[in-house]
Coordinates of C-alpha atoms in Angstrom, one line a residue:
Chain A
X1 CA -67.2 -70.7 -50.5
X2 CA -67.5 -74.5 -51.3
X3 CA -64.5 -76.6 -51.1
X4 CA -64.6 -80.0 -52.8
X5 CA -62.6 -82.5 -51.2
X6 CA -62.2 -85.4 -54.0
X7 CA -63.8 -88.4 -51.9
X8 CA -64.7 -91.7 -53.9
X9 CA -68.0 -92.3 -52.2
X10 CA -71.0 -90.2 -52.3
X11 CA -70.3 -87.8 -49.6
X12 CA -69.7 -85.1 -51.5
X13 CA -72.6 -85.6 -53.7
X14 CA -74.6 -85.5 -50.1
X15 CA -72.5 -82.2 -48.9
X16 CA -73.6 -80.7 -52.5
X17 CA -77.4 -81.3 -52.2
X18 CA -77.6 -80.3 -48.7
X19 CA -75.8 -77.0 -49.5
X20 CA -78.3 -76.1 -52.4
X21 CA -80.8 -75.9 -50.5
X22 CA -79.8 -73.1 -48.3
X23 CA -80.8 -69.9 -48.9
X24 CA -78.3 -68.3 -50.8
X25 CA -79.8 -64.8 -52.3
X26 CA -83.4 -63.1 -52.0
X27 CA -86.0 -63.6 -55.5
X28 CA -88.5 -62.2 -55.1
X29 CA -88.1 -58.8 -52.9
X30 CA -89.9 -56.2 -50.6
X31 CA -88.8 -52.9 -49.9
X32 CA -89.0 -50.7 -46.5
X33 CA -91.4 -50.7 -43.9
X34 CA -91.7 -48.0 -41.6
X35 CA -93.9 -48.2 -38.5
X36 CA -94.1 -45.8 -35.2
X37 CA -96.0 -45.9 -32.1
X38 CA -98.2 -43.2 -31.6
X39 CA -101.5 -42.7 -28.8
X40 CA -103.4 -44.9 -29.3
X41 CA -101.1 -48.2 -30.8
X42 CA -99.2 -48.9 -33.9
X43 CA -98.9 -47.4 -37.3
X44 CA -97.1 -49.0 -39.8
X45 CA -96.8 -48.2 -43.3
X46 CA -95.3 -50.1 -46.6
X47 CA -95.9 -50.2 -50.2
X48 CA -97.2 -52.5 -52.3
X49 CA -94.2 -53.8 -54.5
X50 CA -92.3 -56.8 -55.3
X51 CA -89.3 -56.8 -57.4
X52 CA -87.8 -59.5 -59.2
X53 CA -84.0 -58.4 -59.2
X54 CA -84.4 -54.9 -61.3
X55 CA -88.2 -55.9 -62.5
X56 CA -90.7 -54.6 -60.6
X57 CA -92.5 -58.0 -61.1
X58 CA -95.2 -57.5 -58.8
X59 CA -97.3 -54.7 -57.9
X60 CA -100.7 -55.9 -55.3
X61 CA -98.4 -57.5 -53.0
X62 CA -99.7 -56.6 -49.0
X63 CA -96.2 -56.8 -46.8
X64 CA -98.4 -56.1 -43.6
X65 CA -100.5 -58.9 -41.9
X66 CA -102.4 -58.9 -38.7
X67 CA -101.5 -61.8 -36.5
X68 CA -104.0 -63.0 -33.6
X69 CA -106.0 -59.9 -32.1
X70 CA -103.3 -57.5 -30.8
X71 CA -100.4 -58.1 -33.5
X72 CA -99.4 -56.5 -36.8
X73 CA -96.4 -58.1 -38.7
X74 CA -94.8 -56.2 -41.6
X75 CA -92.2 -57.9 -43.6
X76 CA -89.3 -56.5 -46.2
X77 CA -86.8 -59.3 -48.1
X78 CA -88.3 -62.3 -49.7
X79 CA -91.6 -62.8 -50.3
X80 CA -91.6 -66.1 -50.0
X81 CA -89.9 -66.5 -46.9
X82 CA -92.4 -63.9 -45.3
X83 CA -95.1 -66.4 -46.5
X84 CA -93.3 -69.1 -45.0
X85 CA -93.3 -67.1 -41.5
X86 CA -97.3 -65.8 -42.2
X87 CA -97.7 -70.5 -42.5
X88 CA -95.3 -70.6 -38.7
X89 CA -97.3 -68.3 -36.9
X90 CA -100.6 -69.5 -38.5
X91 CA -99.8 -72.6 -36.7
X92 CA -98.5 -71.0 -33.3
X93 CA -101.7 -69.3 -33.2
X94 CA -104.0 -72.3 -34.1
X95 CA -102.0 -74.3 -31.3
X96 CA -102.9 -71.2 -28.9
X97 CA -106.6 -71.4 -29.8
X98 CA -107.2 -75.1 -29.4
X99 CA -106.1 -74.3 -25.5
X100 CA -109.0 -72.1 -25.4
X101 CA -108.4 -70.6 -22.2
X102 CA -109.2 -67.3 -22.2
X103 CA -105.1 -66.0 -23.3
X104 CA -103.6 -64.9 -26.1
X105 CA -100.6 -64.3 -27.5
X106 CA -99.6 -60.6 -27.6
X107 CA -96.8 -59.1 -29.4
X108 CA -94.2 -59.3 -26.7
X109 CA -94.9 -63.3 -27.4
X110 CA -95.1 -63.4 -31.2
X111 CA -91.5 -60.9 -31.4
X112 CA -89.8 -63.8 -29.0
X113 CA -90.8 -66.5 -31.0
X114 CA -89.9 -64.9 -34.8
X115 CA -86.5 -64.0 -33.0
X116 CA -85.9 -67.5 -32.4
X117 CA -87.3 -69.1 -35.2
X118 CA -84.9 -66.3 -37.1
X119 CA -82.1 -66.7 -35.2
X120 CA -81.8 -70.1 -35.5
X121 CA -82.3 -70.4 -38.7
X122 CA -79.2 -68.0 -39.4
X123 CA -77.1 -70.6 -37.1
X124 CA -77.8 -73.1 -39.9
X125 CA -76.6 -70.7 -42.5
X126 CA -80.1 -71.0 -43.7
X127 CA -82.0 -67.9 -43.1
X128 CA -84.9 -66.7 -44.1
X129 CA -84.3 -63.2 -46.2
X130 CA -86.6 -60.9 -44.2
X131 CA -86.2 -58.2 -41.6
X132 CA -89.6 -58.4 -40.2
X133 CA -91.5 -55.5 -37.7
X134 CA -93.9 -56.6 -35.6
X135 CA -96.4 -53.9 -34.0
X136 CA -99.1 -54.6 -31.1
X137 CA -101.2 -53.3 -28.3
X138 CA -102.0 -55.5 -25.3
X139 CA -103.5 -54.7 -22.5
X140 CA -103.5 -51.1 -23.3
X141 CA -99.4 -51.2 -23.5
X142 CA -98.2 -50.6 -27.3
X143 CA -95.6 -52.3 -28.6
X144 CA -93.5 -52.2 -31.7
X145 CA -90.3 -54.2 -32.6
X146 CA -88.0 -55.4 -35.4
X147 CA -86.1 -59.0 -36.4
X148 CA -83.4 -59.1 -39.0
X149 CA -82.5 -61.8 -40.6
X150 CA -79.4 -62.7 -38.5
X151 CA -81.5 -62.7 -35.5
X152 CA -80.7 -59.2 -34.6
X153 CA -84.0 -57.8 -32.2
X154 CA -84.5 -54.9 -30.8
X155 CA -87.8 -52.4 -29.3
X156 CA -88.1 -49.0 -30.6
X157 CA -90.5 -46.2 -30.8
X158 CA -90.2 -45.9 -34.2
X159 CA -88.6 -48.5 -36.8
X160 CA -87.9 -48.6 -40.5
X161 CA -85.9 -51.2 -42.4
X162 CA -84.0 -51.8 -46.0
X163 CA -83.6 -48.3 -47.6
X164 CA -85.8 -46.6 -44.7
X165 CA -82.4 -47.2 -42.5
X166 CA -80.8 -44.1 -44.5
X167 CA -83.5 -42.3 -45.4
X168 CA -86.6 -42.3 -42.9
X169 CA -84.9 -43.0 -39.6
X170 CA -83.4 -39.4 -39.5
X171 CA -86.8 -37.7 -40.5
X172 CA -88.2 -40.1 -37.4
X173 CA -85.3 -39.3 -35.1
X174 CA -86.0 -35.7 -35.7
X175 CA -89.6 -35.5 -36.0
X176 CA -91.0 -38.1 -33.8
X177 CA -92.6 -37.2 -30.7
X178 CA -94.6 -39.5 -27.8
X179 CA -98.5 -39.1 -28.3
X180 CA -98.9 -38.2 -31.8
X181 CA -102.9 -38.1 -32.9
X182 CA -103.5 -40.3 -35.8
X183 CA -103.9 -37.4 -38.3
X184 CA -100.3 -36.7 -37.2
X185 CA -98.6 -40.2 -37.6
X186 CA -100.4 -40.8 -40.7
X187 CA -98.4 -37.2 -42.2
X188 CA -95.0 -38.3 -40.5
X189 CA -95.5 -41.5 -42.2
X190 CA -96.5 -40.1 -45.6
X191 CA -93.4 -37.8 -45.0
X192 CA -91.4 -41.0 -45.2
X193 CA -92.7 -43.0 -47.4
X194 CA -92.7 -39.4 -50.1
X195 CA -88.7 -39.3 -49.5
X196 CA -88.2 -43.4 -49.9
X197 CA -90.3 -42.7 -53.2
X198 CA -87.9 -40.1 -54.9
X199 CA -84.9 -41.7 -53.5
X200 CA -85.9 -45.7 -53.4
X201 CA -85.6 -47.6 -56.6
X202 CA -87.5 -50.2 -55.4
X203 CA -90.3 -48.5 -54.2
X204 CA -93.8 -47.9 -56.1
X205 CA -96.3 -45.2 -55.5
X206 CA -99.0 -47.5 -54.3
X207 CA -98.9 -47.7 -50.2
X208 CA -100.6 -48.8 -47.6
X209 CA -101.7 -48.0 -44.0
X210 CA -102.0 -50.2 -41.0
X211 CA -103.0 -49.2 -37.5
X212 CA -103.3 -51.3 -34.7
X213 CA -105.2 -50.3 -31.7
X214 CA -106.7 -52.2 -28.5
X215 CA -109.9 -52.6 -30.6
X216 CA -108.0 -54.8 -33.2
X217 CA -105.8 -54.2 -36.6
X218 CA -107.8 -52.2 -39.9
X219 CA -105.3 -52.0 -43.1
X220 CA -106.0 -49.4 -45.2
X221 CA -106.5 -49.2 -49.0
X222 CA -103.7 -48.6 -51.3
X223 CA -103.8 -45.4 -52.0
X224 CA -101.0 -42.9 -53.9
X225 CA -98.9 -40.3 -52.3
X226 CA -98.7 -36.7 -54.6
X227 CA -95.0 -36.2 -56.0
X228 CA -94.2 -32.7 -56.8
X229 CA -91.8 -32.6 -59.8
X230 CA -92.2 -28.4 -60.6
X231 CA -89.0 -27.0 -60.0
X232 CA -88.2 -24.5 -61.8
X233 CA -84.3 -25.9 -62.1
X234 CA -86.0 -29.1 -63.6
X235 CA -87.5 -27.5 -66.2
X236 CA -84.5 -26.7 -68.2
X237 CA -81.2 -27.5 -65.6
X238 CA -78.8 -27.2 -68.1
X239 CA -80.1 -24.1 -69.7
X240 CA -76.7 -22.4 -68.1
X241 CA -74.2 -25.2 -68.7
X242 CA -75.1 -26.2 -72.1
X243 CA -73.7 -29.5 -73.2
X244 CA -74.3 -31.2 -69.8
X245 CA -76.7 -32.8 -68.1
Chain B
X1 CA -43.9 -61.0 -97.6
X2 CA -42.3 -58.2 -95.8
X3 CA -44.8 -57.0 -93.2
X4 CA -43.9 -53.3 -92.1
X5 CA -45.2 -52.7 -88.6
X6 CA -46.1 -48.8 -88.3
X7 CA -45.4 -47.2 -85.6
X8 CA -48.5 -45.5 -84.5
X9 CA -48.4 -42.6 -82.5
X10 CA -49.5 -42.5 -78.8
X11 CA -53.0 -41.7 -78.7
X12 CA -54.7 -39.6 -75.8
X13 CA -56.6 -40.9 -73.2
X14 CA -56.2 -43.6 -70.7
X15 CA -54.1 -46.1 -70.8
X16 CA -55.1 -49.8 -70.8
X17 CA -51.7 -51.5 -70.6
X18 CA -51.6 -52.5 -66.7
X19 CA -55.2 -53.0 -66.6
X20 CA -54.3 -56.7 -68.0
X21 CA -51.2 -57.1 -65.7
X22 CA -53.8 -55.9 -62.7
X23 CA -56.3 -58.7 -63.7
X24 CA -53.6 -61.4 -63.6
X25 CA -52.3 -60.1 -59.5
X26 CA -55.9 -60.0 -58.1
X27 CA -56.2 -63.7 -60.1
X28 CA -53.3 -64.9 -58.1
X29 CA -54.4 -63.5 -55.0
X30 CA -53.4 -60.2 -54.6
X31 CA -55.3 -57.6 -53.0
X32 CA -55.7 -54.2 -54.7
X33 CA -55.8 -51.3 -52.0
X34 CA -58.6 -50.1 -51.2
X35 CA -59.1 -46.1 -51.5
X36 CA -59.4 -44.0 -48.8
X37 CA -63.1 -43.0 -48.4
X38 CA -63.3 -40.3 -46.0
X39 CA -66.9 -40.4 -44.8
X40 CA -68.6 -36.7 -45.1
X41 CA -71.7 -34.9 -45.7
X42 CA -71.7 -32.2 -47.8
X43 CA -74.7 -30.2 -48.9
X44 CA -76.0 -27.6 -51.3
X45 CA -79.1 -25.8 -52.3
X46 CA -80.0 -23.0 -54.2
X47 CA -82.2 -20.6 -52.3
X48 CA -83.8 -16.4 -53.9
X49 CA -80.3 -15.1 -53.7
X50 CA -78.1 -17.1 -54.5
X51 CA -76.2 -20.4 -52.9
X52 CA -75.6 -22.1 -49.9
X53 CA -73.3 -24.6 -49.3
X54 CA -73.0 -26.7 -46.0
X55 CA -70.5 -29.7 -45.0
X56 CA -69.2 -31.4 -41.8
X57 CA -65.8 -30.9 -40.5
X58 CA -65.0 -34.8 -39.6
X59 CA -62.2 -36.2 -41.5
X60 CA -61.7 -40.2 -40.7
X61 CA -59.2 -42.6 -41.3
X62 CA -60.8 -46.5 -41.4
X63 CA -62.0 -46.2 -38.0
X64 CA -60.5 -43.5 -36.5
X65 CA -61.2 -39.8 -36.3
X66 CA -58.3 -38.4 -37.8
X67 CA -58.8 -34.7 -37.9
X68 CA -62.0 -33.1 -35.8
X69 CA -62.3 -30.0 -37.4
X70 CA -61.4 -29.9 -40.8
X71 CA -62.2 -27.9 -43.7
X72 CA -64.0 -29.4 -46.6
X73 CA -65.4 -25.7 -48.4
X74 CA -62.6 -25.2 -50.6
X75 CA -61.9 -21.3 -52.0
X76 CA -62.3 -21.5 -56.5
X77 CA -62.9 -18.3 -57.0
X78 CA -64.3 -15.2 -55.2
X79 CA -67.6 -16.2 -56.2
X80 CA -67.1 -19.8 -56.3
X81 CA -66.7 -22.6 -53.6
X82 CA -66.6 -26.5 -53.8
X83 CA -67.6 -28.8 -51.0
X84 CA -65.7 -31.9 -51.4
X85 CA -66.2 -35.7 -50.2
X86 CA -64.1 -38.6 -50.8
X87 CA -60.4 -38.7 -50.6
X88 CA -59.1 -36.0 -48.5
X89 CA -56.0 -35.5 -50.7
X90 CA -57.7 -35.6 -54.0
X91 CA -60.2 -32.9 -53.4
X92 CA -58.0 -30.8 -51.9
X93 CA -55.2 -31.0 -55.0
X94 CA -58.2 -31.3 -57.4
X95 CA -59.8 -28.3 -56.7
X96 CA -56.6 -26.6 -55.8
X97 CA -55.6 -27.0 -59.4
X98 CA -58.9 -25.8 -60.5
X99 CA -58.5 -22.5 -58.4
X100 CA -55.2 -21.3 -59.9
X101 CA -56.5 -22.6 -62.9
X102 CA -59.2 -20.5 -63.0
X103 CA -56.9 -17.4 -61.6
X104 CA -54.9 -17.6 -64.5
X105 CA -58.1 -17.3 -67.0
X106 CA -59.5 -14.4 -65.1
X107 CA -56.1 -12.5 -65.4
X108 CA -56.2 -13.5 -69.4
X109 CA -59.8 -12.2 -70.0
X110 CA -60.1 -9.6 -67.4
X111 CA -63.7 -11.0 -66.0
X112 CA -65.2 -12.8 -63.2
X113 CA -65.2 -16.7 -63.4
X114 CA -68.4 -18.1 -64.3
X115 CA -69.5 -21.8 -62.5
X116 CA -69.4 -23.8 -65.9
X117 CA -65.6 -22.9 -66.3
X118 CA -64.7 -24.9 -63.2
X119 CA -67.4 -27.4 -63.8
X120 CA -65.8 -28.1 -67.3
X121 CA -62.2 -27.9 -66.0
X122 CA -63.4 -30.4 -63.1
X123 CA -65.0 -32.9 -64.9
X124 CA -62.5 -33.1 -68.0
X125 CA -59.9 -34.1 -65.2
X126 CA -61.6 -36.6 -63.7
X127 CA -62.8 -38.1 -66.6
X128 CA -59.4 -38.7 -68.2
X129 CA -58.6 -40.2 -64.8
X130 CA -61.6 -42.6 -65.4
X131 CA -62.9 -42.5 -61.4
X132 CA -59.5 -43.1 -60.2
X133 CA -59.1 -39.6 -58.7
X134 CA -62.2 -40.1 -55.6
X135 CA -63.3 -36.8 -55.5
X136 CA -66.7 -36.0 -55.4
X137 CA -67.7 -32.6 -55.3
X138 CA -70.7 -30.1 -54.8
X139 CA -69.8 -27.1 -56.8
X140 CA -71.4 -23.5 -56.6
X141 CA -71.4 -19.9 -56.9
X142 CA -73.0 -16.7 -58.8
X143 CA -71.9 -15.7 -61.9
X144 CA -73.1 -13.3 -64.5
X145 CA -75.9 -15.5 -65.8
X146 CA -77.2 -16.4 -62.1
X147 CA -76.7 -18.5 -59.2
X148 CA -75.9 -22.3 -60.4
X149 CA -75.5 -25.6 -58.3
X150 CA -73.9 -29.0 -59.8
X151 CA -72.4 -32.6 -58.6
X152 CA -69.7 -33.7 -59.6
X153 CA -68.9 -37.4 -59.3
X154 CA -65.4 -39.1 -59.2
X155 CA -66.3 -40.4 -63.1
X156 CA -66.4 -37.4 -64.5
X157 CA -70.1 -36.7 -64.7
X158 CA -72.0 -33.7 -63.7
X159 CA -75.7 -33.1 -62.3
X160 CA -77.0 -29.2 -62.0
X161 CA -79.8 -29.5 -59.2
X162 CA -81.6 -26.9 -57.0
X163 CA -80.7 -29.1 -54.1
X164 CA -77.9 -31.3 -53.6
X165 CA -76.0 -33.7 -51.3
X166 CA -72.7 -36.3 -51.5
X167 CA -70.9 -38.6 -49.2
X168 CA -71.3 -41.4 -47.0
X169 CA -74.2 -38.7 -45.1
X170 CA -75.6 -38.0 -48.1
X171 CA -79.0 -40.2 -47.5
X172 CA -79.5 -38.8 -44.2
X173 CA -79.3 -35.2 -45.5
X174 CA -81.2 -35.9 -48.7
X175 CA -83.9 -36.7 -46.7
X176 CA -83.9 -33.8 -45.2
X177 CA -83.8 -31.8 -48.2
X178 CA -86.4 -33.7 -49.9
X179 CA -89.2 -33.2 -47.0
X180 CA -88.8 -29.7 -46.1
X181 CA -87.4 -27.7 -49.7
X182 CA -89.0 -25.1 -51.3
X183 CA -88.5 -22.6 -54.0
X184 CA -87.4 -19.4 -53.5
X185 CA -86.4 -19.8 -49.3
X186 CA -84.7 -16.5 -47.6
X187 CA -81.4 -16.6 -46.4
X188 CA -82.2 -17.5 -43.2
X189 CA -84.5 -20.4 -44.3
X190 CA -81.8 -21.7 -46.4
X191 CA -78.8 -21.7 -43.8
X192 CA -81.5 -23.1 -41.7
X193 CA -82.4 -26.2 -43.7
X194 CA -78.2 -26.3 -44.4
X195 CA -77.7 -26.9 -41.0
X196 CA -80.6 -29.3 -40.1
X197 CA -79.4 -31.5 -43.3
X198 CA -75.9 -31.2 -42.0
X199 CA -76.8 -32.3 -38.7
X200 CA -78.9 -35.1 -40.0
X201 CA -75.8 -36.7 -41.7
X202 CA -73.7 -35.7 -38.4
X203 CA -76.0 -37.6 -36.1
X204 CA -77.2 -40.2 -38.3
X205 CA -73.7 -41.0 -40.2
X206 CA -70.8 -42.6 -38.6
X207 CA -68.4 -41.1 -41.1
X208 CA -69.3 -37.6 -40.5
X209 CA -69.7 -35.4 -37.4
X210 CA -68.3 -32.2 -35.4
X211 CA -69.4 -29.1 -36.7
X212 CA -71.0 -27.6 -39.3
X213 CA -69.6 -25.1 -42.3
X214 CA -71.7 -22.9 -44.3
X215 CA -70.8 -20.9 -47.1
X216 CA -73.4 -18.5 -48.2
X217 CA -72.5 -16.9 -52.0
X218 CA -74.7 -14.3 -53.6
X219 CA -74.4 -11.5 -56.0
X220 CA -71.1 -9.8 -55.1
X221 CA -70.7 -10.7 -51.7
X222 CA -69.7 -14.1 -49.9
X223 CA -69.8 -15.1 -46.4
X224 CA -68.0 -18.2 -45.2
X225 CA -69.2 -19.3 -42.2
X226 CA -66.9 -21.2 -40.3
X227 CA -68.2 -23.4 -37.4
X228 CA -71.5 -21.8 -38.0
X229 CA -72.8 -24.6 -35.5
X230 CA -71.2 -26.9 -32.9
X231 CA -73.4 -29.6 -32.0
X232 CA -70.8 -31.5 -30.7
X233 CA -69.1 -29.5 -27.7
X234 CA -66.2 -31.2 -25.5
X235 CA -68.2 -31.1 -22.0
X236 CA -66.7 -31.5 -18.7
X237 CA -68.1 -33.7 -15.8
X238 CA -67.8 -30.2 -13.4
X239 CA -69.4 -27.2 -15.1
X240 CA -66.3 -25.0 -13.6
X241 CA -64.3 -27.1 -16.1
X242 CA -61.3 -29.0 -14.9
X243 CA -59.9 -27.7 -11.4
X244 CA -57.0 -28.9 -9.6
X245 CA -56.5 -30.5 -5.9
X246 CA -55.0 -28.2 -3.3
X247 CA -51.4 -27.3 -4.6
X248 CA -48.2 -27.1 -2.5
X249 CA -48.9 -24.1 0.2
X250 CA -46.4 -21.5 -0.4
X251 CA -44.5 -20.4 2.9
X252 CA -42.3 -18.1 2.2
X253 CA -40.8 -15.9 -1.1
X254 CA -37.2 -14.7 -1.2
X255 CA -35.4 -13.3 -3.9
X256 CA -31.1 -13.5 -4.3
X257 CA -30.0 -11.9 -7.7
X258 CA -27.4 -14.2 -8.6
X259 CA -24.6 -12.1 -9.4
X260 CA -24.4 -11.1 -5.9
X261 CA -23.4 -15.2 -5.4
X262 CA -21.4 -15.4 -9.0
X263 CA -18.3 -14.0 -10.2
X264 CA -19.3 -13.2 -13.7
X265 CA -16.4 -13.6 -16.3
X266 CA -16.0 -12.0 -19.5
X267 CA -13.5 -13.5 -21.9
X268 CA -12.6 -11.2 -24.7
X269 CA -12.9 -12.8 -28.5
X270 CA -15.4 -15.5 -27.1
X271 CA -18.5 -14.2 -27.8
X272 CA -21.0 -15.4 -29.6
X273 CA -21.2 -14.8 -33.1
X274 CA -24.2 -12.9 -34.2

């Protein structure tokens, strides 16, 4: 909503400039992540697309990044924005290397800062389009939380955003348990990301892995889930209501 | 030139005349009212024998729970039931309609209905009331030619499916469906995934909750299950439910027949009439 008040001068011209360049609508964008905490850390999963509006433009895109030694961010919403954030806490963790004192920032740390830097951001109607998760392990203690793009933050045992809202989060709610094995995470995960396949238009069958333990963060290989399309009412559904579909 | 206007007759269909008028109000500023969604999950899958249909019993208003325990499997034929989401008035007249409808044709050709009849007689409505009528519907039974299953969206257009969910829950239970279905489940395995899809979009919707409904239809026989689960009881803080403070102590009981104290009076003519 832009109201132009007819001034002479060139304040308007200065209003107009500095409202393009807020952000105003996502370009280039990432579908759900969904992560849970399970014995031994953090397992997050995404896949590998990025869609340009209704074109899947992109398709080698990696959402999940490790951040410092005990920190795993995952991002869904604009790519560009989530490169933008990778550039921030590049620098936060340079700056926390040059003190060389033996510390470093965990993922209790990194979840405060992104919370602020996002939160802030939305108070100058300028956000950046993501709603970010951001897994660790520290000291033994796992940790895995979420940031929206309005700032909203919160800790959880298990977290999906975008689409994985509707459709994973009751799968999780039901299914999830304290101490899964690995084995075990990695099926509830495929689970998800199988449903969030059929019933995601944005999503691609290319996904990938990420576990974050004490020892440090591995990312797996895109790999692809099997889709099981064999029903027998697919094979001819309208073979008893002929003329519909 | 004489130019003779004809006169052509009304043709069918909708009609586009306010639709201009419409565009001019919501130009000037005026809002068009919103429709009435009323937040549900309804389910339905297809299991050996035959159907199963599932749906919550929350009916909302905006915000506010409006009924607790309503019913949203509505009768079509013996063999027959619809699960409806949407507006609560429209799927109740819509598939009203479509029962009597169908009553009428089984009287005039002396068989059972079949699924397509109401499908056919469903869509055709809604079409030619181009979305306007919110009703959207998970239709099923067993006919002669089998078991069938179909969506029906306020539009007008139809989906047959071995599994199948609508409403604001619909996500939740979908998911549900899509990670545990199989072909060819038992009865017991089908009302069980019903229920744990129902629930789904009961815990994990805000427009649905309450109970759950299940209608199981096979060859011949029906069994409408209502309340088949209540997740949701009303619990007290006190397992002995509510209980009352001490009440007045009772000292002592007497008993005067009043006519011993009252002249009664009879007054010829005056009494009542019957």
């Amino acid at each position: 909503m832009t109201f132009t008040i007819p001034i002479e001068n060139g304040d308007a011209v200065k209003i107009a400039e500095a409202e393009s360049q807020r952000t105003l609508y996502p370009y280039v964008t990432g579908t759900s992540i969904v992560a849970i905490k399970y014995k031994d850390g953090v397992l997050m999963a995404s896949d590998m697309g990025g869609s340009y509006g209704s074109t899947l433009r992109y398709k080698n895109i990696e959402r999940m990044k490790a951040i410092g030694k005990h920190s795993l961010l995952g991002a869904s919403g604009e790519i560009s924005d989530f490169q933008e954030i990778l550039r921030y806490l590049d620098e936060l963790t340079l700056n926390d290397n040059m003190w060389d004192d033996g510390n470093s920032l965990g993922p209790k740390e990194i979840h405060n800062y992104l919370t602020r830097v996002m939160y802030n951001r939305r108070n100058k109607f300028n956000p950046l389009w993501n709603t970010l998760v951001l897994g660790g392990v520290k000291n033994g203690k796992s940790y895995l939380g979420m940031v929206s793009m309005i700032g909203v933050s919160f800790e959880d045992d298990h977290v999906a955003t975008g689409f994985g809202n509707h459709l994973a989060r009751p799968i999780l709610r039901d299914e999830w348990h304290a101490d899964l094995s690995f084995e075990d995470g990695v099926k509830l995960l495929e689970k998800c990301m199988r449903v969030l396949l059929y019933r995601d238009r944005s999503a691609i069958n290319k996904l990938q892995i990420a576990k974050i333990t004490e020892e440090g963060v591995t990312v797996s290989q895109p790999y692809s889930l099997k889709t099981f399309w064999e029903f027998s009412s697919f094979h001819n559904p309208t073979a008893s209501a002929e003329g519909s579909w | 030139m004489s130019q003779a206007s004809v006169e052509l007759p009304p043709k069918g269909g909708f009609s586009f005349d306010l639709c201009k008028r419409n565009d001019m109000l919501t130009q000037k500023g005026l809002k068009a009212p919103s429709y009435l969604k009323t937040g549900t999950t309804i389910v339905g899958l297809i299991f050996e024998d035959g159907v199963i249909l599932g749906a919550d019993t929350r009916a909302t208003e905006g915000p506010i729970v409006a009924d607790k325990n309503c019913e949203k499997i509505h009768y079509m034929a013996p063999n027959i039931y619809c699960c409806g989401a949407g507006t609560a008035a429209d799927t109740e007249a819509v598939t009203d309609m479509v029962s009597s409808q169908l009553r009428l044709h089984r009287y005039q050709t002396g068989r059972d209905s079949r699924v397509i009849t109401a499908l056919t007689l469903l869509k055709k409505h809604l079409f030619s009331y181009q979305g306007h009528v919110s009703a959207a519907l998970v239709l099923g039974g067993v006919d002669i030619t089998g078991p069938h299953l179909h969506t029906i969206y306020p539009h007008g257009s139809t989906d047959t499916l071995p599994f199948a969910t609508m409403g604001s829950g619909s996500l939740a239970a979908m998911s549900v469906f899509e990670a545990r279905y199989k072909e060819g489940l038992t009865r017991d395995e089908g009302i069980k995934l019903v229920a744990e899809a129902i629930c789904s979009g009961i815990f994990n919707d805000l427009g649905s909750g309450s109970n759950v409904d299940i209608c199981v239809i096979t060859k011949g026989h029906k069994e409408y299950l209502r309340n088949y689960m209540e997740p949701n009881p009303r619990t007290y803080v006190s397992s002995k439910g509510y209980s009352f403070t001490k009440k007045t102590e009772v000292l002592l009981t007497k008993i005067t027949p009043l006519s011993e104290k009252v002249e009664i009076v009879e007054v010829a003519g005056e009494a009542m009439e019957e």
